[in-house]
């Protein structure tokens, strides 16, 4: 049985000084709860919302973008706590950038007909020998 700790974007805190602490606390809490998988959401506001049509939503969502440069450290911390790092990835560009750090790929239900993303995820899953769900 696999237990997934769905962290999504809940690692985010408005105070930049506490974001890394909150991410570490989330990792520790997931491990203590018995989770096998620590799952994030990886997206860019540019690919989800229009800055022109929805500026307030765009600005808010942009703050929740996970810095892909932190994935290496995040994976190390997650693996050290006995879990795998998975992510729901919302576009192929992010998937390709993040794939070397992911141990599993989750496709969001809203993307079940996003054929370019599904094809990209299938290729990455095969090439890197990581599961896709």
Short mmCIF file of C-alpha atoms in Angstrom, two decimals, residues 29-109:
data_model
loop_
_atom_site.label_atom_id
_atom_site.label_comp_id
_atom_site.label_asym_id
_atom_site.label_seq_id
_atom_site.Cartn_x
_atom_site.Cartn_y
_atom_site.Cartn_z
CA UNK A 29 5.17 15.57 8.94
CA UNK A 30 4.59 13.42 5.84
CA UNK A 31 7.30 10.98 6.91
CA UNK A 32 5.99 10.80 10.48
CA UNK A 33 2.50 10.08 9.17
CA UNK A 34 3.81 7.03 7.32
CA UNK A 35 3.68 8.45 3.79
CA UNK A 36 5.66 6.71 1.06
CA UNK A 37 5.30 9.51 -1.46
CA UNK A 38 5.68 13.27 -1.03
CA UNK A 39 3.82 15.01 -3.85
CA UNK A 40 4.06 18.61 -5.02
CA UNK A 41 2.31 20.55 -7.76
CA UNK A 42 4.61 22.06 -10.37
CA UNK A 43 3.18 24.78 -12.59
CA UNK A 44 3.78 28.25 -13.94
CA UNK A 45 1.08 30.89 -13.74
CA UNK A 46 1.79 31.78 -17.38
CA UNK A 47 0.53 28.40 -18.55
CA UNK A 48 -2.59 28.38 -16.34
CA UNK A 49 -3.96 31.93 -16.24
CA UNK A 50 -4.04 35.06 -18.34
CA UNK A 51 -2.27 38.01 -16.78
CA UNK A 52 -4.46 40.34 -18.86
CA UNK A 53 -7.84 38.70 -18.22
CA UNK A 54 -7.33 37.66 -14.59
CA UNK A 55 -4.53 39.81 -13.13
CA UNK A 56 -5.44 39.27 -9.47
CA UNK A 57 -5.66 35.48 -9.86
CA UNK A 58 -2.48 35.41 -11.94
CA UNK A 59 -0.52 37.41 -9.34
CA UNK A 60 -1.74 35.19 -6.49
CA UNK A 61 -1.03 31.91 -8.32
CA UNK A 62 2.41 33.10 -9.42
CA UNK A 63 3.48 33.22 -5.76
CA UNK A 64 2.74 29.48 -5.48
CA UNK A 65 5.14 28.43 -8.24
CA UNK A 66 7.64 25.97 -6.83
CA UNK A 67 11.21 27.01 -7.64
CA UNK A 68 12.49 24.16 -9.82
CA UNK A 69 16.03 24.96 -8.65
CA UNK A 70 15.00 23.59 -5.24
CA UNK A 71 13.95 20.16 -6.55
CA UNK A 72 17.36 18.59 -6.07
CA UNK A 73 17.48 19.56 -2.39
CA UNK A 74 13.81 18.68 -1.94
CA UNK A 75 14.38 15.20 -3.39
CA UNK A 76 17.38 14.64 -1.12
CA UNK A 77 15.37 15.63 1.95
CA UNK A 78 12.38 13.53 0.91
CA UNK A 79 14.54 10.47 0.14
CA UNK A 80 16.41 10.86 3.44
CA UNK A 81 13.04 10.52 5.19
CA UNK A 82 12.27 7.28 3.32
CA UNK A 83 9.84 8.70 0.75
CA UNK A 84 9.78 9.27 -3.00
CA UNK A 85 9.32 12.68 -4.63
CA UNK A 86 6.38 12.85 -7.05
CA UNK A 87 4.69 15.82 -8.66
CA UNK A 88 1.59 16.78 -10.54
CA UNK A 89 3.04 18.62 -13.49
CA UNK A 90 0.82 20.94 -15.49
CA UNK A 91 2.83 21.49 -18.66
CA UNK A 92 5.43 19.64 -20.70
CA UNK A 93 8.14 22.30 -20.36
CA UNK A 94 8.11 22.02 -16.58
CA UNK A 95 7.97 18.24 -16.83
CA UNK A 96 11.14 18.12 -18.91
CA UNK A 97 12.95 20.51 -16.54
CA UNK A 98 11.84 18.67 -13.40
CA UNK A 99 12.01 15.07 -14.59
CA UNK A 100 15.54 14.30 -13.45
CA UNK A 101 14.47 14.92 -9.84
CA UNK A 102 11.07 13.21 -9.88
CA UNK A 103 10.46 9.60 -8.89
CA UNK A 104 6.89 9.63 -10.14
CA UNK A 105 4.62 11.73 -12.33
CA UNK A 106 0.97 12.45 -11.54
CA UNK A 107 -1.39 13.80 -14.16
CA UNK A 108 -4.13 15.98 -12.70
CA UNK A 109 -7.68 14.93 -13.52
#
